[in-house]
Amino acid sequence: MPKINGNEIRPGNVLEHNDGLWAAVKVDHVKPGKGGAFAQVEMRNLRNGSKLNERFRSADKVERVRLEQKDQQFLYETDGMLVFMDTETYEQIELPADLLGDRRPFLQDGMTIVVEFYDAEALNATVPQKVTCKIVETEPVVKGQTAANSFKPAILDNGVKVMVPPFVGQDELIVVNTETMEYSERA
């Protein structure tokens, strides 16, 4: 694995540090008036989710890890485990449902997601950025109510509550941004 200098760490990099795999969440480059410059790195453990703040000087060497990304198709959920199938080899893997966190409700049957692997261990999974959902409950459309920035609550078919513009009605399909958990557009 390639070693990089402490000042080359960027957010999103995966590092091997203290016998664990860490994702750099936030990196601040600090140049104090006295002493050498360093990078203040906030990291999250990919295996247990714990956080760590660490200082790396430019002379410090860190192992940078490359994760292999594979497309996996969602098949079904059983006993808190999500079952996915590799779209190329048709191998099935099971991942804990809490790996997706609050994006879990957006996972739909047959959806293709990206799973990141380190050797054969699945560490992370991401749903597509935009997902189409159906509104099952919202206030009726009121004619003439076109004020800017007026949104109304709506409940989607997966149980998630989002704010939608006043012109969107019940039983309509909308596109939701899964990163911000907000209405994006009509489908």
JSON list of C-alpha atoms in Angstrom, two decimals:
[
{"chain": "A", "resi": 1, "resn": "MET", "atom": "CA", "xyz": [0.00, 0.00, 0.00]},
{"chain": "A", "resi": 2, "resn": "PRO", "atom": "CA", "xyz": [1.24, 3.50, -0.76]},
{"chain": "A", "resi": 3, "resn": "LYS", "atom": "CA", "xyz": [2.51, 5.68, 2.07]},
{"chain": "A", "resi": 4, "resn": "ILE", "atom": "CA", "xyz": [1.67, 9.37, 1.94]},
{"chain": "A", "resi": 5, "resn": "ASN", "atom": "CA", "xyz": [2.96, 12.35, 3.90]},
{"chain": "A", "resi": 6, "resn": "GLY", "atom": "CA", "xyz": [0.84, 13.80, 6.70]},
{"chain": "A", "resi": 7, "resn": "ASN", "atom": "CA", "xyz": [0.20, 17.01, 4.73]},
{"chain": "A", "resi": 8, "resn": "GLU", "atom": "CA", "xyz": [-1.21, 15.05, 1.75]},
{"chain": "A", "resi": 9, "resn": "ILE", "atom": "CA", "xyz": [-4.23, 13.70, 3.66]},
{"chain": "A", "resi": 10, "resn": "ARG", "atom": "CA", "xyz": [-7.53, 14.82, 2.11]},
{"chain": "A", "resi": 11, "resn": "PRO", "atom": "CA", "xyz": [-11.14, 14.38, 3.28]},
{"chain": "A", "resi": 12, "resn": "GLY", "atom": "CA", "xyz": [-12.48, 11.02, 2.09]},
{"chain": "A", "resi": 13, "resn": "ASN", "atom": "CA", "xyz": [-9.08, 9.31, 2.18]},
{"chain": "A", "resi": 14, "resn": "VAL", "atom": "CA", "xyz": [-9.02, 5.94, 3.96]},
{"chain": "A", "resi": 15, "resn": "LEU", "atom": "CA", "xyz": [-5.99, 5.47, 6.19]},
{"chain": "A", "resi": 16, "resn": "GLU", "atom": "CA", "xyz": [-4.52, 2.56, 8.12]},
{"chain": "A", "resi": 17, "resn": "HIS", "atom": "CA", "xyz": [-3.68, 4.01, 11.54]},
{"chain": "A", "resi": 18, "resn": "ASN", "atom": "CA", "xyz": [-3.37, 2.46, 15.04]},
{"chain": "A", "resi": 19, "resn": "ASP", "atom": "CA", "xyz": [-4.22, -1.01, 13.63]},
{"chain": "A", "resi": 20, "resn": "GLY", "atom": "CA", "xyz": [-7.57, 0.20, 12.25]},
{"chain": "A", "resi": 21, "resn": "LEU", "atom": "CA", "xyz": [-9.13, 1.57, 9.07]},
{"chain": "A", "resi": 22, "resn": "TRP", "atom": "CA", "xyz": [-10.07, 5.26, 9.35]},
{"chain": "A", "resi": 23, "resn": "ALA", "atom": "CA", "xyz": [-11.82, 7.61, 6.92]},
{"chain": "A", "resi": 24, "resn": "ALA", "atom": "CA", "xyz": [-10.64, 11.22, 7.02]},
{"chain": "A", "resi": 25, "resn": "VAL", "atom": "CA", "xyz": [-13.76, 13.32, 7.64]},
{"chain": "A", "resi": 26, "resn": "LYS", "atom": "CA", "xyz": [-12.28, 16.79, 8.11]},
{"chain": "A", "resi": 27, "resn": "VAL", "atom": "CA", "xyz": [-8.73, 18.04, 7.49]},
{"chain": "A", "resi": 28, "resn": "ASP", "atom": "CA", "xyz": [-7.41, 21.43, 8.69]},
{"chain": "A", "resi": 29, "resn": "HIS", "atom": "CA", "xyz": [-3.91, 22.54, 7.74]},
{"chain": "A", "resi": 30, "resn": "VAL", "atom": "CA", "xyz": [-2.46, 24.59, 10.61]},
{"chain": "A", "resi": 31, "resn": "LYS", "atom": "CA", "xyz": [0.61, 26.83, 10.37]},
{"chain": "A", "resi": 32, "resn": "PRO", "atom": "CA", "xyz": [1.39, 28.05, 13.90]},
{"chain": "A", "resi": 33, "resn": "GLY", "atom": "CA", "xyz": [3.68, 31.02, 14.43]},
{"chain": "A", "resi": 34, "resn": "LYS", "atom": "CA", "xyz": [6.10, 28.85, 16.36]},
{"chain": "A", "resi": 35, "resn": "GLY", "atom": "CA", "xyz": [7.03, 25.32, 15.28]},
{"chain": "A", "resi": 36, "resn": "GLY", "atom": "CA", "xyz": [6.27, 23.37, 12.13]},
{"chain": "A", "resi": 37, "resn": "ALA", "atom": "CA", "xyz": [3.03, 23.14, 10.20]},
{"chain": "A", "resi": 38, "resn": "PHE", "atom": "CA", "xyz": [0.74, 20.15, 10.69]},
{"chain": "A", "resi": 39, "resn": "ALA", "atom": "CA", "xyz": [-2.57, 18.70, 9.53]},
{"chain": "A", "resi": 40, "resn": "GLN", "atom": "CA", "xyz": [-5.32, 18.35, 12.15]},
{"chain": "A", "resi": 41, "resn": "VAL", "atom": "CA", "xyz": [-7.35, 15.35, 10.92]},
{"chain": "A", "resi": 42, "resn": "GLU", "atom": "CA", "xyz": [-10.75, 14.25, 12.22]},
{"chain": "A", "resi": 43, "resn": "MET", "atom": "CA", "xyz": [-11.19, 10.55, 11.41]},
{"chain": "A", "resi": 44, "resn": "ARG", "atom": "CA", "xyz": [-14.01, 7.99, 11.70]},
{"chain": "A", "resi": 45, "resn": "ASN", "atom": "CA", "xyz": [-13.33, 4.29, 12.23]},
{"chain": "A", "resi": 46, "resn": "LEU", "atom": "CA", "xyz": [-14.87, 2.29, 9.37]},
{"chain": "A", "resi": 47, "resn": "ARG", "atom": "CA", "xyz": [-15.41, -0.82, 11.49]},
{"chain": "A", "resi": 48, "resn": "ASN", "atom": "CA", "xyz": [-17.02, 0.56, 14.67]},
{"chain": "A", "resi": 49, "resn": "GLY", "atom": "CA", "xyz": [-17.82, 4.21, 13.85]},
{"chain": "A", "resi": 50, "resn": "SER", "atom": "CA", "xyz": [-15.72, 5.77, 16.64]},
{"chain": "A", "resi": 51, "resn": "LYS", "atom": "CA", "xyz": [-14.09, 9.16, 16.03]},
{"chain": "A", "resi": 52, "resn": "LEU", "atom": "CA", "xyz": [-10.52, 10.29, 16.53]},
{"chain": "A", "resi": 53, "resn": "ASN", "atom": "CA", "xyz": [-8.67, 13.61, 16.19]},
{"chain": "A", "resi": 54, "resn": "GLU", "atom": "CA", "xyz": [-5.02, 13.27, 15.25]},
{"chain": "A", "resi": 55, "resn": "ARG", "atom": "CA", "xyz": [-2.18, 15.61, 14.27]},
{"chain": "A", "resi": 56, "resn": "PHE", "atom": "CA", "xyz": [0.09, 14.66, 11.39]},
{"chain": "A", "resi": 57, "resn": "ARG", "atom": "CA", "xyz": [3.28, 16.59, 10.60]},
{"chain": "A", "resi": 58, "resn": "SER", "atom": "CA", "xyz": [4.49, 16.71, 7.00]},
{"chain": "A", "resi": 59, "resn": "ALA", "atom": "CA", "xyz": [7.32, 14.29, 7.89]},
{"chain": "A", "resi": 60, "resn": "ASP", "atom": "CA", "xyz": [4.87, 11.67, 9.25]},
{"chain": "A", "resi": 61, "resn": "LYS", "atom": "CA", "xyz": [4.13, 8.78, 6.87]},
{"chain": "A", "resi": 62, "resn": "VAL", "atom": "CA", "xyz": [0.64, 7.26, 6.76]},
{"chain": "A", "resi": 63, "resn": "GLU", "atom": "CA", "xyz": [-0.63, 4.16, 4.93]},
{"chain": "A", "resi": 64, "resn": "ARG", "atom": "CA", "xyz": [-3.33, 5.12, 2.43]},
{"chain": "A", "resi": 65, "resn": "VAL", "atom": "CA", "xyz": [-5.78, 2.29, 1.69]},
{"chain": "A", "resi": 66, "resn": "ARG", "atom": "CA", "xyz": [-7.70, 1.91, -1.54]},
{"chain": "A", "resi": 67, "resn": "LEU", "atom": "CA", "xyz": [-11.14, 0.39, -1.18]},
{"chain": "A", "resi": 68, "resn": "GLU", "atom": "CA", "xyz": [-12.58, -1.66, -4.00]},
{"chain": "A", "resi": 69, "resn": "GLN", "atom": "CA", "xyz": [-16.02, -0.46, -5.08]},
{"chain": "A", "resi": 70, "resn": "LYS", "atom": "CA", "xyz": [-18.51, -2.98, -6.43]},
{"chain": "A", "resi": 71, "resn": "ASP", "atom": "CA", "xyz": [-22.09, -2.61, -7.62]},
{"chain": "A", "resi": 72, "resn": "GLN", "atom": "CA", "xyz": [-24.43, -4.82, -5.61]},
{"chain": "A", "resi": 73, "resn": "GLN", "atom": "CA", "xyz": [-28.14, -5.42, -6.22]},
{"chain": "A", "resi": 74, "resn": "PHE", "atom": "CA", "xyz": [-30.46, -5.44, -3.19]},
{"chain": "A", "resi": 75, "resn": "LEU", "atom": "CA", "xyz": [-32.47, -8.67, -2.94]},
{"chain": "A", "resi": 76, "resn": "TYR", "atom": "CA", "xyz": [-34.23, -8.81, 0.46]},
{"chain": "A", "resi": 77, "resn": "GLU", "atom": "CA", "xyz": [-33.92, -8.20, 4.22]},
{"chain": "A", "resi": 78, "resn": "THR", "atom": "CA", "xyz": [-33.88, -10.96, 6.83]},
{"chain": "A", "resi": 79, "resn": "ASP", "atom": "CA", "xyz": [-33.33, -10.70, 10.62]},
{"chain": "A", "resi": 80, "resn": "GLY", "atom": "CA", "xyz": [-31.78, -7.22, 10.44]},
{"chain": "A", "resi": 81, "resn": "MET", "atom": "CA", "xyz": [-29.44, -8.25, 7.64]},
{"chain": "A", "resi": 82, "resn": "LEU", "atom": "CA", "xyz": [-29.62, -6.94, 4.06]},
{"chain": "A", "resi": 83, "resn": "VAL", "atom": "CA", "xyz": [-28.87, -9.48, 1.32]},
{"chain": "A", "resi": 84, "resn": "PHE", "atom": "CA", "xyz": [-27.11, -8.19, -1.80]},
{"chain": "A", "resi": 85, "resn": "MET", "atom": "CA", "xyz": [-25.97, -9.90, -4.99]},
{"chain": "A", "resi": 86, "resn": "ASP", "atom": "CA", "xyz": [-22.86, -9.03, -6.99]},
{"chain": "A", "resi": 87, "resn": "THR", "atom": "CA", "xyz": [-24.12, -8.08, -10.47]},
{"chain": "A", "resi": 88, "resn": "GLU", "atom": "CA", "xyz": [-21.10, -9.72, -12.17]},
{"chain": "A", "resi": 89, "resn": "THR", "atom": "CA", "xyz": [-20.40, -12.92, -10.21]},
{"chain": "A", "resi": 90, "resn": "TYR", "atom": "CA", "xyz": [-23.92, -13.46, -8.74]},
{"chain": "A", "resi": 91, "resn": "GLU", "atom": "CA", "xyz": [-22.35, -14.05, -5.30]},
{"chain": "A", "resi": 92, "resn": "GLN", "atom": "CA", "xyz": [-24.59, -13.06, -2.39]},
{"chain": "A", "resi": 93, "resn": "ILE", "atom": "CA", "xyz": [-23.41, -11.16, 0.69]},
{"chain": "A", "resi": 94, "resn": "GLU", "atom": "CA", "xyz": [-25.17, -10.11, 3.88]},
{"chain": "A", "resi": 95, "resn": "LEU", "atom": "CA", "xyz": [-24.62, -6.71, 5.48]},
{"chain": "A", "resi": 96, "resn": "PRO", "atom": "CA", "xyz": [-26.13, -5.31, 8.70]},
{"chain": "A", "resi": 97, "resn": "ALA", "atom": "CA", "xyz": [-29.09, -2.98, 8.03]},
{"chain": "A", "resi": 98, "resn": "ASP", "atom": "CA", "xyz": [-27.61, -0.26, 10.25]},
{"chain": "A", "resi": 99, "resn": "LEU", "atom": "CA", "xyz": [-24.69, 0.12, 7.81]},
{"chain": "A", "resi": 100, "resn": "LEU", "atom": "CA", "xyz": [-26.89, 2.42, 5.71]},
{"chain": "A", "resi": 101, "resn": "GLY", "atom": "CA", "xyz": [-27.98, 4.48, 8.75]},
{"chain": "A", "resi": 102, "resn": "ASP", "atom": "CA", "xyz": [-30.86, 6.89, 8.12]},
{"chain": "A", "resi": 103, "resn": "ARG", "atom": "CA", "xyz": [-30.68, 6.19, 4.34]},
{"chain": "A", "resi": 104, "resn": "ARG", "atom": "CA", "xyz": [-32.06, 2.66, 4.95]},
{"chain": "A", "resi": 105, "resn": "PRO", "atom": "CA", "xyz": [-35.72, 3.53, 4.09]},
{"chain": "A", "resi": 106, "resn": "PHE", "atom": "CA", "xyz": [-34.66, 4.59, 0.58]},
{"chain": "A", "resi": 107, "resn": "LEU", "atom": "CA", "xyz": [-33.39, 1.10, -0.27]},
{"chain": "A", "resi": 108, "resn": "GLN", "atom": "CA", "xyz": [-35.85, -0.46, -2.74]},
{"chain": "A", "resi": 109, "resn": "ASP", "atom": "CA", "xyz": [-36.15, -3.99, -4.14]},
{"chain": "A", "resi": 110, "resn": "GLY", "atom": "CA", "xyz": [-33.77, -4.55, -7.05]},
{"chain": "A", "resi": 111, "resn": "MET", "atom": "CA", "xyz": [-31.91, -1.26, -6.41]},
{"chain": "A", "resi": 112, "resn": "THR", "atom": "CA", "xyz": [-28.20, -1.19, -7.28]},
{"chain": "A", "resi": 113, "resn": "ILE", "atom": "CA", "xyz": [-25.96, 0.32, -4.60]},
{"chain": "A", "resi": 114, "resn": "VAL", "atom": "CA", "xyz": [-22.19, 0.73, -4.28]},
{"chain": "A", "resi": 115, "resn": "VAL", "atom": "CA", "xyz": [-20.46, -1.36, -1.59]},
{"chain": "A", "resi": 116, "resn": "GLU", "atom": "CA", "xyz": [-16.85, -0.63, -0.63]},
{"chain": "A", "resi": 117, "resn": "PHE", "atom": "CA", "xyz": [-14.64, -3.63, 0.18]},
{"chain": "A", "resi": 118, "resn": "TYR", "atom": "CA", "xyz": [-11.28, -3.94, 1.92]},
{"chain": "A", "resi": 119, "resn": "ASP", "atom": "CA", "xyz": [-9.97, -7.39, 0.92]},
{"chain": "A", "resi": 120, "resn": "ALA", "atom": "CA", "xyz": [-13.20, -9.41, 1.34]},
{"chain": "A", "resi": 121, "resn": "GLU", "atom": "CA", "xyz": [-14.66, -7.29, 4.15]},
{"chain": "A", "resi": 122, "resn": "ALA", "atom": "CA", "xyz": [-17.55, -4.93, 3.26]},
{"chain": "A", "resi": 123, "resn": "LEU", "atom": "CA", "xyz": [-17.01, -1.64, 5.09]},
{"chain": "A", "resi": 124, "resn": "ASN", "atom": "CA", "xyz": [-19.40, 0.89, 3.58]},
{"chain": "A", "resi": 125, "resn": "ALA", "atom": "CA", "xyz": [-22.50, 1.05, 1.40]},
{"chain": "A", "resi": 126, "resn": "THR", "atom": "CA", "xyz": [-24.12, 4.01, -0.36]},
{"chain": "A", "resi": 127, "resn": "VAL", "atom": "CA", "xyz": [-27.55, 4.29, -1.94]},
{"chain": "A", "resi": 128, "resn": "PRO", "atom": "CA", "xyz": [-27.96, 6.35, -5.14]},
{"chain": "A", "resi": 129, "resn": "GLN", "atom": "CA", "xyz": [-28.00, 10.12, -4.60]},
{"chain": "A", "resi": 130, "resn": "LYS", "atom": "CA", "xyz": [-31.48, 10.50, -6.12]},
{"chain": "A", "resi": 131, "resn": "VAL", "atom": "CA", "xyz": [-34.35, 8.06, -5.46]},
{"chain": "A", "resi": 132, "resn": "THR", "atom": "CA", "xyz": [-37.93, 8.18, -6.78]},
{"chain": "A", "resi": 133, "resn": "CYS", "atom": "CA", "xyz": [-40.63, 7.85, -4.09]},
{"chain": "A", "resi": 134, "resn": "LYS", "atom": "CA", "xyz": [-44.42, 8.12, -3.98]},
{"chain": "A", "resi": 135, "resn": "ILE", "atom": "CA", "xyz": [-46.24, 10.56, -1.68]},
{"chain": "A", "resi": 136, "resn": "VAL", "atom": "CA", "xyz": [-48.85, 8.70, 0.39]},
{"chain": "A", "resi": 137, "resn": "GLU", "atom": "CA", "xyz": [-50.01, 11.58, 2.59]},
{"chain": "A", "resi": 138, "resn": "THR", "atom": "CA", "xyz": [-49.91, 15.39, 2.25]},
{"chain": "A", "resi": 139, "resn": "GLU", "atom": "CA", "xyz": [-52.19, 18.40, 2.41]},
{"chain": "A", "resi": 140, "resn": "PRO", "atom": "CA", "xyz": [-54.33, 18.98, -0.69]},
{"chain": "A", "resi": 141, "resn": "VAL", "atom": "CA", "xyz": [-53.16, 21.39, -3.41]},
{"chain": "A", "resi": 142, "resn": "VAL", "atom": "CA", "xyz": [-54.49, 24.92, -2.81]},
{"chain": "A", "resi": 143, "resn": "LYS", "atom": "CA", "xyz": [-54.99, 27.03, -5.95]},
{"chain": "A", "resi": 144, "resn": "GLY", "atom": "CA", "xyz": [-53.22, 30.37, -5.89]},
{"chain": "A", "resi": 145, "resn": "GLN", "atom": "CA", "xyz": [-50.82, 29.40, -3.12]},
{"chain": "A", "resi": 146, "resn": "THR", "atom": "CA", "xyz": [-47.58, 30.11, -4.95]},
{"chain": "A", "resi": 147, "resn": "ALA", "atom": "CA", "xyz": [-45.61, 32.02, -2.30]},
{"chain": "A", "resi": 148, "resn": "ALA", "atom": "CA", "xyz": [-41.88, 31.48, -2.52]},
{"chain": "A", "resi": 149, "resn": "ASN", "atom": "CA", "xyz": [-40.26, 29.24, 0.09]},
{"chain": "A", "resi": 150, "resn": "SER", "atom": "CA", "xyz": [-43.57, 27.83, 1.34]},
{"chain": "A", "resi": 151, "resn": "PHE", "atom": "CA", "xyz": [-43.27, 24.10, 1.78]},
{"chain": "A", "resi": 152, "resn": "LYS", "atom": "CA", "xyz": [-45.69, 21.59, 3.30]},
{"chain": "A", "resi": 153, "resn": "PRO", "atom": "CA", "xyz": [-44.96, 18.25, 5.03]},
{"chain": "A", "resi": 154, "resn": "ALA", "atom": "CA", "xyz": [-45.45, 15.00, 3.13]},
{"chain": "A", "resi": 155, "resn": "ILE", "atom": "CA", "xyz": [-45.09, 11.33, 4.09]},
{"chain": "A", "resi": 156, "resn": "LEU", "atom": "CA", "xyz": [-43.51, 9.04, 1.48]},
{"chain": "A", "resi": 157, "resn": "ASP", "atom": "CA", "xyz": [-44.31, 5.38, 0.76]},
{"chain": "A", "resi": 158, "resn": "ASN", "atom": "CA", "xyz": [-41.23, 4.38, 2.80]},
{"chain": "A", "resi": 159, "resn": "GLY", "atom": "CA", "xyz": [-42.38, 6.29, 5.90]},
{"chain": "A", "resi": 160, "resn": "VAL", "atom": "CA", "xyz": [-39.91, 9.18, 5.58]},
{"chain": "A", "resi": 161, "resn": "LYS", "atom": "CA", "xyz": [-41.22, 12.73, 6.11]},
{"chain": "A", "resi": 162, "resn": "VAL", "atom": "CA", "xyz": [-40.00, 15.42, 3.69]},
{"chain": "A", "resi": 163, "resn": "MET", "atom": "CA", "xyz": [-41.03, 18.99, 2.93]},
{"chain": "A", "resi": 164, "resn": "VAL", "atom": "CA", "xyz": [-42.50, 19.47, -0.58]},
{"chain": "A", "resi": 165, "resn": "PRO", "atom": "CA", "xyz": [-43.67, 22.52, -2.56]},
{"chain": "A", "resi": 166, "resn": "PRO", "atom": "CA", "xyz": [-47.39, 23.39, -2.33]},
{"chain": "A", "resi": 167, "resn": "PHE", "atom": "CA", "xyz": [-48.14, 22.30, -5.93]},
{"chain": "A", "resi": 168, "resn": "VAL", "atom": "CA", "xyz": [-47.20, 18.64, -5.25]},
{"chain": "A", "resi": 169, "resn": "GLY", "atom": "CA", "xyz": [-50.18, 16.45, -4.38]},
{"chain": "A", "resi": 170, "resn": "GLN", "atom": "CA", "xyz": [-50.91, 13.02, -2.93]},
{"chain": "A", "resi": 171, "resn": "ASP", "atom": "CA", "xyz": [-50.05, 9.88, -4.98]},
{"chain": "A", "resi": 172, "resn": "GLU", "atom": "CA", "xyz": [-47.47, 11.83, -7.06]},
{"chain": "A", "resi": 173, "resn": "LEU", "atom": "CA", "xyz": [-43.97, 10.51, -7.70]},
{"chain": "A", "resi": 174, "resn": "ILE", "atom": "CA", "xyz": [-41.13, 12.77, -6.58]},
{"chain": "A", "resi": 175, "resn": "VAL", "atom": "CA", "xyz": [-37.34, 12.53, -6.63]},
{"chain": "A", "resi": 176, "resn": "VAL", "atom": "CA", "xyz": [-35.65, 12.79, -3.20]},
{"chain": "A", "resi": 177, "resn": "ASN", "atom": "CA", "xyz": [-31.97, 13.63, -2.65]},
{"chain": "A", "resi": 178, "resn": "THR", "atom": "CA", "xyz": [-30.75, 10.92, -0.21]},
{"chain": "A", "resi": 179, "resn": "GLU", "atom": "CA", "xyz": [-27.77, 12.99, 0.99]},
{"chain": "A", "resi": 180, "resn": "THR", "atom": "CA", "xyz": [-29.81, 16.00, 2.15]},
{"chain": "A", "resi": 181, "resn": "MET", "atom": "CA", "xyz": [-33.11, 14.07, 2.68]},
{"chain": "A", "resi": 182, "resn": "GLU", "atom": "CA", "xyz": [-34.92, 16.81, 0.74]},
{"chain": "A", "resi": 183, "resn": "TYR", "atom": "CA", "xyz": [-37.34, 17.10, -2.18]},
{"chain": "A", "resi": 184, "resn": "SER", "atom": "CA", "xyz": [-35.45, 17.50, -5.46]},
{"chain": "A", "resi": 185, "resn": "GLU", "atom": "CA", "xyz": [-38.04, 17.47, -8.29]},
{"chain": "A", "resi": 186, "resn": "ARG", "atom": "CA", "xyz": [-41.12, 15.77, -9.68]},
{"chain": "A", "resi": 187, "resn": "ALA", "atom": "CA", "xyz": [-40.49, 12.38, -11.24]}
]
